[in-house]
């Protein structure tokens, strides 16, 4: 029984819910010998720019960037399942993003939850440059 259902495929532009400048603090990984850095992602209507720390900028652009949305069931750890829209914009093995609101440092913030490749740890993309790695635990029904 499939729960995910396609809503819109190959949209002409990046979805409005995920447009703007988003930041993610990527933690250090001693196994890979990497240091922590801040990833900056700028989503425009017809292009996406990703800058990871001090590295070069990765750009996805074109008249119609590959975009897709679908609905699925999501729940935070210990909560109920809710229907959410997952936005995917980019090429290849691109991370799905869930637009939602979370309370961070006592303020309600509009954030994006990065869909994990495996596991239940969703990275939190914020509009402000974070000083620590924010994440939430949750589950998706596929």
PDB file of N, CA, C and O in Angstrom, residues 4 70 72-75 81 84 86 98 115-116 122 138-142:
ATOM      1  N   UNK A   4       2.590   7.645  -0.423  1.00  0.00           N
ATOM      2  CA  UNK A   4       3.028   8.815  -1.174  1.00  0.00           C
ATOM      3  C   UNK A   4       2.245   8.903  -2.466  1.00  0.00           C
ATOM      4  O   UNK A   4       2.095   7.930  -3.182  1.00  0.00           O
ATOM      5  N   UNK A  70       5.239  16.019  -3.659  1.00  0.00           N
ATOM      6  CA  UNK A  70       4.335  14.907  -3.370  1.00  0.00           C
ATOM      7  C   UNK A  70       3.886  14.992  -1.919  1.00  0.00           C
ATOM      8  O   UNK A  70       4.539  15.607  -1.086  1.00  0.00           O
ATOM      9  N   UNK A  72       2.798  13.062   1.657  1.00  0.00           N
ATOM     10  CA  UNK A  72       3.074  11.854   2.411  1.00  0.00           C
ATOM     11  C   UNK A  72       2.683  12.093   3.859  1.00  0.00           C
ATOM     12  O   UNK A  72       2.271  13.194   4.221  1.00  0.00           O
ATOM     13  N   UNK A  73       2.797  11.084   4.672  1.00  0.00           N
ATOM     14  CA  UNK A  73       2.493  11.193   6.103  1.00  0.00           C
ATOM     15  C   UNK A  73       3.786  11.367   6.877  1.00  0.00           C
ATOM     16  O   UNK A  73       4.761  10.652   6.638  1.00  0.00           O
ATOM     17  N   UNK A  74       3.810  12.313   7.822  1.00  0.00           N
ATOM     18  CA  UNK A  74       4.987  12.603   8.642  1.00  0.00           C
ATOM     19  C   UNK A  74       4.549  12.769  10.082  1.00  0.00           C
ATOM     20  O   UNK A  74       3.476  13.291  10.356  1.00  0.00           O
ATOM     21  N   UNK A  75       5.412  12.321  11.003  1.00  0.00           N
ATOM     22  CA  UNK A  75       5.146  12.573  12.415  1.00  0.00           C
ATOM     23  C   UNK A  75       6.455  12.822  13.132  1.00  0.00           C
ATOM     24  O   UNK A  75       7.483  12.225  12.824  1.00  0.00           O
ATOM     25  N   UNK A  81       0.614  11.224  13.103  1.00  0.00           N
ATOM     26  CA  UNK A  81       0.946  11.419  11.699  1.00  0.00           C
ATOM     27  C   UNK A  81       0.111  12.555  11.127  1.00  0.00           C
ATOM     28  O   UNK A  81      -1.076  12.676  11.407  1.00  0.00           O
ATOM     29  N   UNK A  84       1.892  15.980   4.913  1.00  0.00           N
ATOM     30  CA  UNK A  84       2.787  17.074   4.578  1.00  0.00           C
ATOM     31  C   UNK A  84       3.114  17.006   3.093  1.00  0.00           C
ATOM     32  O   UNK A  84       2.967  15.961   2.452  1.00  0.00           O
ATOM     33  N   UNK A  86       6.127  17.298   0.440  1.00  0.00           N
ATOM     34  CA  UNK A  86       7.585  17.238   0.305  1.00  0.00           C
ATOM     35  C   UNK A  86       7.950  17.874  -1.026  1.00  0.00           C
ATOM     36  O   UNK A  86       7.410  17.503  -2.071  1.00  0.00           O
ATOM     37  N   UNK A  98      10.681  19.635   3.590  1.00  0.00           N
ATOM     38  CA  UNK A  98       9.337  19.818   4.128  1.00  0.00           C
ATOM     39  C   UNK A  98       9.272  21.201   4.758  1.00  0.00           C
ATOM     40  O   UNK A  98      10.025  21.501   5.686  1.00  0.00           O
ATOM     41  N   UNK A 115      14.806  15.856   4.315  1.00  0.00           N
ATOM     42  CA  UNK A 115      14.450  14.436   4.375  1.00  0.00           C
ATOM     43  C   UNK A 115      15.727  13.594   4.391  1.00  0.00           C
ATOM     44  O   UNK A 115      16.593  13.751   3.522  1.00  0.00           O
ATOM     45  N   UNK A 116      15.903  12.714   5.382  1.00  0.00           N
ATOM     46  CA  UNK A 116      17.139  11.928   5.461  1.00  0.00           C
ATOM     47  C   UNK A 116      17.178  10.801   4.436  1.00  0.00           C
ATOM     48  O   UNK A 116      16.141  10.316   3.999  1.00  0.00           O
ATOM     49  N   UNK A 122      15.979  14.456  10.868  1.00  0.00           N
ATOM     50  CA  UNK A 122      15.719  15.463   9.854  1.00  0.00           C
ATOM     51  C   UNK A 122      16.516  16.724  10.169  1.00  0.00           C
ATOM     52  O   UNK A 122      16.343  17.327  11.229  1.00  0.00           O
ATOM     53  N   UNK A 138      11.883  12.254  13.505  1.00  0.00           N
ATOM     54  CA  UNK A 138      10.539  12.023  13.000  1.00  0.00           C
ATOM     55  C   UNK A 138      10.511  10.826  12.092  1.00  0.00           C
ATOM     56  O   UNK A 138      11.529  10.173  11.864  1.00  0.00           O
ATOM     57  N   UNK A 139       9.347  10.551  11.563  1.00  0.00           N
ATOM     58  CA  UNK A 139       9.149   9.379  10.707  1.00  0.00           C
ATOM     59  C   UNK A 139       8.288   9.759   9.515  1.00  0.00           C
ATOM     60  O   UNK A 139       7.350  10.530   9.649  1.00  0.00           O
ATOM     61  N   UNK A 140       8.611   9.181   8.364  1.00  0.00           N
ATOM     62  CA  UNK A 140       7.828   9.377   7.148  1.00  0.00           C
ATOM     63  C   UNK A 140       7.300   8.025   6.708  1.00  0.00           C
ATOM     64  O   UNK A 140       8.028   7.028   6.731  1.00  0.00           O
ATOM     65  N   UNK A 141       6.032   7.978   6.305  1.00  0.00           N
ATOM     66  CA  UNK A 141       5.463   6.769   5.695  1.00  0.00           C
ATOM     67  C   UNK A 141       5.635   6.913   4.194  1.00  0.00           C
ATOM     68  O   UNK A 141       5.183   7.882   3.605  1.00  0.00           O
ATOM     69  N   UNK A 142       6.288   5.957   3.581  1.00  0.00           N
ATOM     70  CA  UNK A 142       6.483   5.996   2.134  1.00  0.00           C
ATOM     71  C   UNK A 142       5.467   5.176   1.426  1.00  0.00           C
ATOM     72  O   UNK A 142       4.892   4.289   1.873  1.00  0.00           O
TER      73      UNK A 142
END
